[in-house]
Coordinates of C-alpha atoms in Angstrom, one line a residue:
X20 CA 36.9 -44.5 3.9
X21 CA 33.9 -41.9 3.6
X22 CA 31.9 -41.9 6.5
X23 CA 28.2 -42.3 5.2
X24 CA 27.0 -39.7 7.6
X25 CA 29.2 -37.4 6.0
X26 CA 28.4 -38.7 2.5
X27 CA 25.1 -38.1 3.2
X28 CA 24.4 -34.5 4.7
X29 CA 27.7 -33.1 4.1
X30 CA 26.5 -31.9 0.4
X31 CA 23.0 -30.6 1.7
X32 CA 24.4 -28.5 4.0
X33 CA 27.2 -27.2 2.1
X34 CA 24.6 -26.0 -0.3
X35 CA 22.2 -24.3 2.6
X36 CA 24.9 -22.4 3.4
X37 CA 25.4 -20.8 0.1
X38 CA 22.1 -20.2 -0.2
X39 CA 22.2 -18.5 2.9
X40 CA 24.8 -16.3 2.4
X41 CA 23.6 -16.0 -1.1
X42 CA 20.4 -14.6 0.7
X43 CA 23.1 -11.7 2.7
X44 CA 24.7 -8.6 1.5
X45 CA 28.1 -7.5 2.3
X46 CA 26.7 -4.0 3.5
X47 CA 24.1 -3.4 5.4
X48 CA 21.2 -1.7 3.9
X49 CA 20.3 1.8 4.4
X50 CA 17.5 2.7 2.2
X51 CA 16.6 2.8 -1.2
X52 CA 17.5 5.8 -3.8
X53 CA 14.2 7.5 -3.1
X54 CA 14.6 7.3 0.8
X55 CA 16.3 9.8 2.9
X56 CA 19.3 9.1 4.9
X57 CA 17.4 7.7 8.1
X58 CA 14.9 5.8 7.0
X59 CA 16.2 2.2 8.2
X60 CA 16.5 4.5 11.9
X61 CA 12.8 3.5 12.9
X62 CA 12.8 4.9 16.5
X63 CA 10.2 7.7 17.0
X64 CA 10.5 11.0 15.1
X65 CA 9.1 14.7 15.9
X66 CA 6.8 15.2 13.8
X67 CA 5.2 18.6 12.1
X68 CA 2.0 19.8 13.1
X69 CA -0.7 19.8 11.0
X70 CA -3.3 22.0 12.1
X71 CA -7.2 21.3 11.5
X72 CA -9.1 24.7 10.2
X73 CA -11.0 26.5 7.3
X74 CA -9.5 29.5 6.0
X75 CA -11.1 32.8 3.8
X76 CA -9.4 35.1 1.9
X77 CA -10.0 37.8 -0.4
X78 CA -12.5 39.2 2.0
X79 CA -14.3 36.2 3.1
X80 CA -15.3 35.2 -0.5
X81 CA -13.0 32.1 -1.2
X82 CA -12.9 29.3 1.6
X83 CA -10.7 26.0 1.8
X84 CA -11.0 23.8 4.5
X85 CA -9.1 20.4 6.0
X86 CA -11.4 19.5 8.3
X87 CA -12.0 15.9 7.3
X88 CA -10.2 12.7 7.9
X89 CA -7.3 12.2 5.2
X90 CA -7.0 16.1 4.8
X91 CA -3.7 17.7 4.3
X92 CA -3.6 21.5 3.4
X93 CA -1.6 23.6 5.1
X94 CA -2.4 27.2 4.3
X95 CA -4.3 29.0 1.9
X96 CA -3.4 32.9 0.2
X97 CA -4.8 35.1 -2.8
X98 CA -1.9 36.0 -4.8
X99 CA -3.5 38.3 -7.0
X100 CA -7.0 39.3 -8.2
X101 CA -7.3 35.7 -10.6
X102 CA -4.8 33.2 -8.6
X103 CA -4.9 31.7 -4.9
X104 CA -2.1 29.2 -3.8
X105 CA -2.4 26.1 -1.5
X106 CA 0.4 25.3 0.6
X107 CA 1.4 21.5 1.5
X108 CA 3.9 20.7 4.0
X109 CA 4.8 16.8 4.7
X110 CA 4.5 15.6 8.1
X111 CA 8.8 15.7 8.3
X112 CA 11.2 17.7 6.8
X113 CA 13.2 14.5 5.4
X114 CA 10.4 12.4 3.0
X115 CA 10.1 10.3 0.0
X116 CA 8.2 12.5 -2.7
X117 CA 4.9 11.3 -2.4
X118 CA 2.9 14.7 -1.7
X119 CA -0.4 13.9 -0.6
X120 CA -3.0 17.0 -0.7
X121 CA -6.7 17.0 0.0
X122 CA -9.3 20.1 1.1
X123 CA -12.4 21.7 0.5
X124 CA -12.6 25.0 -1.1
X125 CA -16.2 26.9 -2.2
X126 CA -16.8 30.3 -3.0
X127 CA -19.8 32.1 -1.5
X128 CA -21.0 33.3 -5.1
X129 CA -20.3 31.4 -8.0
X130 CA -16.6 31.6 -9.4
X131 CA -13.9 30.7 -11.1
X132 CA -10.6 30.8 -9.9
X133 CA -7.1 29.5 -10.6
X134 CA -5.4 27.9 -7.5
X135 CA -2.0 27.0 -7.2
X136 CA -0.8 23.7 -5.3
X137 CA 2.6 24.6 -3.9
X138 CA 4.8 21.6 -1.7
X139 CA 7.7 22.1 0.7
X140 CA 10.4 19.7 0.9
X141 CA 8.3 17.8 -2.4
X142 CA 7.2 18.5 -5.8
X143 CA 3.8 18.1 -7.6
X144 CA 3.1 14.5 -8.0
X145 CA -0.4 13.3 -8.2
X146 CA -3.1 14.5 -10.9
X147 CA -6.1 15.9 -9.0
X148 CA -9.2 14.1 -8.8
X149 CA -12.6 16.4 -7.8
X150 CA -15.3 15.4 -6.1
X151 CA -18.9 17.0 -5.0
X152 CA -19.3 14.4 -2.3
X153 CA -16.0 12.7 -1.3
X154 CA -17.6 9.4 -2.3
X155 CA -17.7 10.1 -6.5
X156 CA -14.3 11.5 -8.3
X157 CA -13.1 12.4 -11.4
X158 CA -9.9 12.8 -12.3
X159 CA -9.7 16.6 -13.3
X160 CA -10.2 18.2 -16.9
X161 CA -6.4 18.4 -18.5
X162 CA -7.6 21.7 -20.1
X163 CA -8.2 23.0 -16.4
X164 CA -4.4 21.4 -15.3
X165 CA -1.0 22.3 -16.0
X166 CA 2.1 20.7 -13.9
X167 CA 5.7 23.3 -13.5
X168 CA 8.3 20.9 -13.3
X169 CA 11.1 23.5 -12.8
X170 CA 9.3 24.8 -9.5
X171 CA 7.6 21.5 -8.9
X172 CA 3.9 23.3 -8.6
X173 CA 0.4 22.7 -10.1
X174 CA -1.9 25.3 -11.4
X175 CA -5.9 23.9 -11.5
X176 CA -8.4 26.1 -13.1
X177 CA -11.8 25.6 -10.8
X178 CA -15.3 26.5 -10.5
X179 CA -16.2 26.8 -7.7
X180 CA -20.0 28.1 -6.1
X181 CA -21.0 27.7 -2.6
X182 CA -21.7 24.0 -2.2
X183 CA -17.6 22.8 -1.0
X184 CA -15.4 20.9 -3.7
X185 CA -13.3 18.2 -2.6
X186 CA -9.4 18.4 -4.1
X187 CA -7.7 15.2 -3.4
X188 CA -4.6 13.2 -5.0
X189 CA -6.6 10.4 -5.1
X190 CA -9.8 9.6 -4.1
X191 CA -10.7 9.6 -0.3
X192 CA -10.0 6.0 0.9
X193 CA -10.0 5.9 4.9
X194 CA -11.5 4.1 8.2
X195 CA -15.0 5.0 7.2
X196 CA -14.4 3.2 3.8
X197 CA -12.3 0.2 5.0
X198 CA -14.7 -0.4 7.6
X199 CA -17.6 -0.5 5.7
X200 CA -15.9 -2.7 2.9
X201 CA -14.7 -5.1 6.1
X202 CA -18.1 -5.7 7.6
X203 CA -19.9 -6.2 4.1
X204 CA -17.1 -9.2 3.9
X205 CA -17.8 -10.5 7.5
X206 CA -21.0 -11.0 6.3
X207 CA -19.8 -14.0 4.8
X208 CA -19.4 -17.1 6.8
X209 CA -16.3 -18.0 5.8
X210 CA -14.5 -14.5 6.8
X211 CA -13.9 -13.1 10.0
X212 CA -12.7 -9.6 10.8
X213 CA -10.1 -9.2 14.1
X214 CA -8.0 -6.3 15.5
X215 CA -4.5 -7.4 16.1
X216 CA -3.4 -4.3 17.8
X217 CA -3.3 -0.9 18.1
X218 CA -1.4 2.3 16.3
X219 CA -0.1 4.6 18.2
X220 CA -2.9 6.8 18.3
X221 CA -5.1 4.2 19.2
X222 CA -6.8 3.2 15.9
X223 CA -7.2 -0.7 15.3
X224 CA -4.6 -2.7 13.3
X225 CA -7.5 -4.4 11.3
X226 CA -7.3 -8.7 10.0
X227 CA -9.4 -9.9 8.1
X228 CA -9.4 -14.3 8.1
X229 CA -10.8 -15.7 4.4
X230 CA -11.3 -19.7 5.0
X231 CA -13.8 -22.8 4.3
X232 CA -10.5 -25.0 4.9
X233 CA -10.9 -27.9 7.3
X234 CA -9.3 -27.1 10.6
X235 CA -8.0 -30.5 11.0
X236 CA -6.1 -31.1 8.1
X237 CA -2.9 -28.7 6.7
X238 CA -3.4 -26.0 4.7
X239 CA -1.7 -23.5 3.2
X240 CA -2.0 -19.6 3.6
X241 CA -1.3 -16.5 2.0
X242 CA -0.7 -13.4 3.6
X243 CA -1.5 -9.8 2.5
X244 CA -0.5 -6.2 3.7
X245 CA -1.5 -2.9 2.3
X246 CA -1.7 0.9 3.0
X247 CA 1.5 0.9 4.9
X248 CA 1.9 4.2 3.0
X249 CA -0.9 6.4 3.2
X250 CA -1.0 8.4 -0.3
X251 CA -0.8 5.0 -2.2
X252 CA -4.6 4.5 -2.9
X253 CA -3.9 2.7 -5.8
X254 CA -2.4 -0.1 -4.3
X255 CA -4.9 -0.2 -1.7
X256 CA -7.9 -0.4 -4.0
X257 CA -5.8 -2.9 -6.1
X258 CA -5.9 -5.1 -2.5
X259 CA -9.6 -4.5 -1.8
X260 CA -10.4 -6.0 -5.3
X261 CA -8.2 -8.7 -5.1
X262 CA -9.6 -10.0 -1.5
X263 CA -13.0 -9.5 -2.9
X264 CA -11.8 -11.9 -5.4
X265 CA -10.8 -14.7 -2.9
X266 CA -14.0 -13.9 -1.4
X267 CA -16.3 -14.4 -4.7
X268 CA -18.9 -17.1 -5.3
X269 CA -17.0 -19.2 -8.2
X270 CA -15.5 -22.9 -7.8
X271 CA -11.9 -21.3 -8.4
X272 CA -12.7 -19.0 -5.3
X273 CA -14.6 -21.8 -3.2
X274 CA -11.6 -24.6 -4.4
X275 CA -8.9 -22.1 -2.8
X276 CA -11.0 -21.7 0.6
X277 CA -11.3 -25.3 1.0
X278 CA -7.0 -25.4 0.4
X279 CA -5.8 -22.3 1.8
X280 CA -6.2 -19.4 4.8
X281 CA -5.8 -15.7 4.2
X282 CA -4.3 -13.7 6.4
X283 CA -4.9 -10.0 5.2
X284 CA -4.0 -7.1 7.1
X285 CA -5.1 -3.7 4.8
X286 CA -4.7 -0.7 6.9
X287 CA -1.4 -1.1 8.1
X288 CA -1.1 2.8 8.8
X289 CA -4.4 4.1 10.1
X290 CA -3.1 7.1 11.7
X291 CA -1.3 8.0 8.4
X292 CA -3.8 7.7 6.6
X293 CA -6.3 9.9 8.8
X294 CA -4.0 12.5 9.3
X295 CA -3.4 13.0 5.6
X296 CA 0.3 11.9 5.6
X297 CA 2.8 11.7 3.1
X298 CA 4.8 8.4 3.9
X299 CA 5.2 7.8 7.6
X300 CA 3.0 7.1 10.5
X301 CA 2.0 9.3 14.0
X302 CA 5.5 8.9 14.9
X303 CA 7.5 10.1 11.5
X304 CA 8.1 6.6 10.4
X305 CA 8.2 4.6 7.3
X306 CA 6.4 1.6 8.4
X307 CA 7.8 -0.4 5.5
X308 CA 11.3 0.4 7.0
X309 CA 10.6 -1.4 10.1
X310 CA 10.4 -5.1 9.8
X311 CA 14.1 -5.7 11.7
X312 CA 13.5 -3.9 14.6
X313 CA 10.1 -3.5 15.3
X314 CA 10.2 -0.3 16.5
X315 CA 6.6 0.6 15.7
X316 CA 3.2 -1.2 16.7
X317 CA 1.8 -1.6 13.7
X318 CA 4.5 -3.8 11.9
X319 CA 4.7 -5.2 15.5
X320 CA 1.3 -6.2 15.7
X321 CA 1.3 -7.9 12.5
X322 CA 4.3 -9.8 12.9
X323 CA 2.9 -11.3 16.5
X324 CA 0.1 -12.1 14.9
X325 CA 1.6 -14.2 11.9
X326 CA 4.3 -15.3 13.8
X327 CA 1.6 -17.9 15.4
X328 CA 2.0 -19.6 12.0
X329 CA 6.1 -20.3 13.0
X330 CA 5.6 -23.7 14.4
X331 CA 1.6 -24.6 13.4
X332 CA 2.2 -28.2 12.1
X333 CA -0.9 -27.9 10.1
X334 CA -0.7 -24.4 8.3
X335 CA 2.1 -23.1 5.7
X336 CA 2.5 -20.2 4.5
X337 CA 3.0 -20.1 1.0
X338 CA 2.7 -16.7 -0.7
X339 CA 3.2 -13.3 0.7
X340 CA 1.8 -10.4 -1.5
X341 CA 2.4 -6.3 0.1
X342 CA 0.3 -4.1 -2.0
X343 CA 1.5 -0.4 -2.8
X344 CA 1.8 2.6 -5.5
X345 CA 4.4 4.1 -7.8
X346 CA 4.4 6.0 -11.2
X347 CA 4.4 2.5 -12.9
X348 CA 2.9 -1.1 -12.4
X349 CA 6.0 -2.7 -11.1
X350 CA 6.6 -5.8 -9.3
X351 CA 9.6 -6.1 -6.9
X352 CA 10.4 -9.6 -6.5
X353 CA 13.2 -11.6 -5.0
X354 CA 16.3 -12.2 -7.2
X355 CA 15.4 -15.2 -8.9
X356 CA 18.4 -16.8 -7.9
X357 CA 17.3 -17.1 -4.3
X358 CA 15.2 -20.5 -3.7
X359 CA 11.9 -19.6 -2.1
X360 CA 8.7 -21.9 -1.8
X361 CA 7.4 -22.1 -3.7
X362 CA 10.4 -21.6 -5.8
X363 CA 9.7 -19.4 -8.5
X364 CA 6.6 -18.2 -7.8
X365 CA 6.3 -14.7 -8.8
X366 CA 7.7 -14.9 -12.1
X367 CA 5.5 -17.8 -12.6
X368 CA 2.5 -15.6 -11.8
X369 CA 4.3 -12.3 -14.2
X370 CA 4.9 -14.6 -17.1
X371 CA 1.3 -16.1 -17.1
X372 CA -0.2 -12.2 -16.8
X373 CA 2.1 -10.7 -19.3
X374 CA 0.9 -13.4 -21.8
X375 CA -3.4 -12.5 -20.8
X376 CA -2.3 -8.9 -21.2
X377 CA 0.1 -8.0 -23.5
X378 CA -0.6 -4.4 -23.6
X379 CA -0.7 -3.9 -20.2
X380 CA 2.5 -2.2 -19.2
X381 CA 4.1 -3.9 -16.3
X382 CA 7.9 -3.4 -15.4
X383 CA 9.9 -6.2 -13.2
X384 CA 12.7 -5.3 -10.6
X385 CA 14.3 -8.4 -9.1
X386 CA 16.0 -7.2 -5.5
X387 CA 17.8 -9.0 -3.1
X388 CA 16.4 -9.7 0.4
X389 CA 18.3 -7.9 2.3
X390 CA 16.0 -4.6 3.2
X391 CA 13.8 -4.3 6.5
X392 CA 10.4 -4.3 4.4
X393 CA 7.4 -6.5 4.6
X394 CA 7.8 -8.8 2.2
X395 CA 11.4 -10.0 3.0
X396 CA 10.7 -10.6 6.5
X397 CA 7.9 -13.2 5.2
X398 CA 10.5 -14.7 3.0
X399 CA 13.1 -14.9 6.3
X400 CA 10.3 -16.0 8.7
X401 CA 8.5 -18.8 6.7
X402 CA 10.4 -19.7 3.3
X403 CA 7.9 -18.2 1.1
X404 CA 8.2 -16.4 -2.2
X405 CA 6.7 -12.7 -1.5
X406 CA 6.3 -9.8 -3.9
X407 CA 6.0 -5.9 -3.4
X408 CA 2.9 -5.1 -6.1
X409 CA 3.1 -1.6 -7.0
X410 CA 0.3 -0.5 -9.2
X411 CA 0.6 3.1 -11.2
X412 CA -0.7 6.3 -9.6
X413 CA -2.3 6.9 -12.9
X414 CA -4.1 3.7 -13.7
X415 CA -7.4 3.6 -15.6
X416 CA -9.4 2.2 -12.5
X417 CA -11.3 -0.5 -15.1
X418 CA -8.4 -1.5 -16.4
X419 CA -6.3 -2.1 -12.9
X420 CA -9.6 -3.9 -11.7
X421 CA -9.4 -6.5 -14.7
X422 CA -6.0 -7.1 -14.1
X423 CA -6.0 -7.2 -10.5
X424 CA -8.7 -9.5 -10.8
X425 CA -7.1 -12.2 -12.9
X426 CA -3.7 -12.0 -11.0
X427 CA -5.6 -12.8 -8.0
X428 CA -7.2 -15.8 -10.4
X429 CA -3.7 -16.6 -11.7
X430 CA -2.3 -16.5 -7.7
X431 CA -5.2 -19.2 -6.8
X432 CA -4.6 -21.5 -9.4
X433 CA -1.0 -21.9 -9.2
X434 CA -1.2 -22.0 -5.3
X435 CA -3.7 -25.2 -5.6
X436 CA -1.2 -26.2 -8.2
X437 CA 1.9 -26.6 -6.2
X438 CA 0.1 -27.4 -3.3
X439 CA -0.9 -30.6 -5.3
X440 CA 2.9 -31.6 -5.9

């Protein structure tokens, strides 16, 4: 005879543990293609030194300088009478190609010069943007740009006079910026800003709370990360507009706050960013490497903050979105295979903004769960479907603001959707 407890939960759990072990890998993981051989080792790392100065050459006449937060230059020559070269050094040996560069350079008569950008341990990545202010950019002349892919260098024609010009990969986005952006959101009664923690030298691990839900009844919530790389400014502009959408005056917006809590935390790396690095933070690690161990406080102070939504009877996290930046809009979700909740989400969300934007490139790379990164811990810890949005290093900024817009649209009314079922 079948005993009816059996018959009952014998099948259920047969099939949780296949999706378990469907949710494992054989090996365990050790980075990506593009990461070096330790990255997954997120213990403390010496670190190169980066030294703050301006620097003249032929005779005082040309000046560069990296005295500004976000700066990264690391020397300056005059190779001949017509070229000067710019050195750039990563903040460890061992690094994902992501060479971040920004100075100042002027001339103390007006001049034109041509400067070369020259990387150790990387090669030339990111078209320069120019700026007379460090507020307004423009993304360089291509008649004044050339890119050597065999010696992985960049030659920029400039002219220069004696007011400085700013030479950045991308424009300037740091604490000045995100804190000014933060406290025009606080303004709204229905955010709140917080500091979760600390990095490790001391800057705040910034939260910002996006609600009109009742307290007393359940909710859902969606979390956000960004900037846990400092170069990729794309992605972290792609996460400013799409909070500033969950934060805008139309019923969609006010419908989701009534429904749903987010928890956004975008300026994961603060000392990264400030000190002009390539990938890692203060302590020559990838911070989107270390969400096993914990090895670093700024993943740590995150995760103790959301893990407070582990056992709350009343919230549930339902979406977890890390914003970053590659050569191409790309979306890395979970294998499809896996069951998340909601289940399917993502693809959902891709399908419905492929078909608003057809000509919008957008490439899709399903990967198993099995990496220490930010978006697979929220999928271990809660359930939830989570993505890793990447969004190009060259995108038109109008065009990735309309489509970062209207995924964040898409995002709220699919949530309100399933949180309806």
């Amino acid at each position: 005879m079948t005993n009816p407890i059996y018959g009952t939960y014998l099948i259920p759990v047969f099939l949780l543990m296949l999706i378990l072990l469907g949710c494992s890998t054989s090996e365990e993981f050790s980075g990506y293609s593009y990461d070096p051989e330790d990255v997954t080792e997120t213990t403390d790392k010496e670190t190169n030194p980066h030294y703050t100065r301006a620097i003249g050459v032929n005779d005082g006449k040309i000046w560069v300088s990296n005295d500004f937060p976000g700066a990264r230059m690391n020397d300056f020559y005059q190779v001949n009478d017509s070229l000067y070269r710019v050195t750039i050094k990563p903040e460890r040996d061992a690094i994902n190609n992501s060479p971040w560069y920004a100075f100042q350079i002027w001339s103390v008569e007006p001049d034109t010069i041509k400067l070369q950008l020259d990387y150790e341990h990387g090669d030339h990545r990111y078209i320069p943007k120019l700026s007379k202010d460090s507020r307004h950019w423009q993304r360089i002349d291509s008649t004044n740009y050339s890119a050597d892919t065999t010696r992985g260098t960049a030659t920029l024609t400039l002219n220069l006079e004696r007011k400085p010009l700013w030479v950045s990969a991308q424009e300037l986005f740091t604490w000045d910026d995100y804190k000014t952006w933060v406290d025009s959101l606080t303004e709204k009664p229905f955010v709140s800003q917080d500091t979760v923690g600390f990095s490790h030298n001391n800057r705040p691990i910034l939260k910002l709370h996006i609600s009109e839900a009742n307290p007393d009844h359940p909710r859902g919530v969606m979390i956000i990360t960004s900037r846990l790389h400092p170069p990729e400014v794309t992605g972290a502009l792609g996460a400013e507009v799409f909070i500033n959408e969950l934060t805008s005056d139309t019923e969609l917006a006010r419908d989701f706050r009534n429904n749903f809590e987010v928890w956004a935390y975008p300026y994961a790396n603060p000392d990264g960013v400030q000190q002009g690095h390539w990938r890692y933070n203060a302590r020559g690690v990838d911070l989107n490497r270390d969400w096993e161990h914990f090895n670093q406080p700024e993943p740590r102070a995150i995760r103790n903050d959301l893990l407070a939504l582990k056992n709350d009877s009343l919230r549930k996290v339902y979406y977890g979105i890390d914003f970053h930046s590659t050569d191409e809009n790309l979306f890395y979700p979970i294998n499809r295979e896996i069951e998340t909740f909601p289940d399917d989400f993502t693809y959902q969300w891709i399908d419905t903004l492929k078909q608003e934007f057809p000509d919008y490139p957008i490439e899709v790379e399903p990967f198993p769960p099995n990496s220490p990164i930010t978006k697979n811990w929220i999928f271990h810890t809660f359930g939830a479907d989570a993505v890793t949005y990447e969004i190009s290093d060259t995108a038109p900024r109008d065009s990735m603001e309309t489509v970062t817009r209207e995924s964040a649209r898409i995002i709220m009314r699919q949530l309100l959707k399933k949180q309806e079922k």
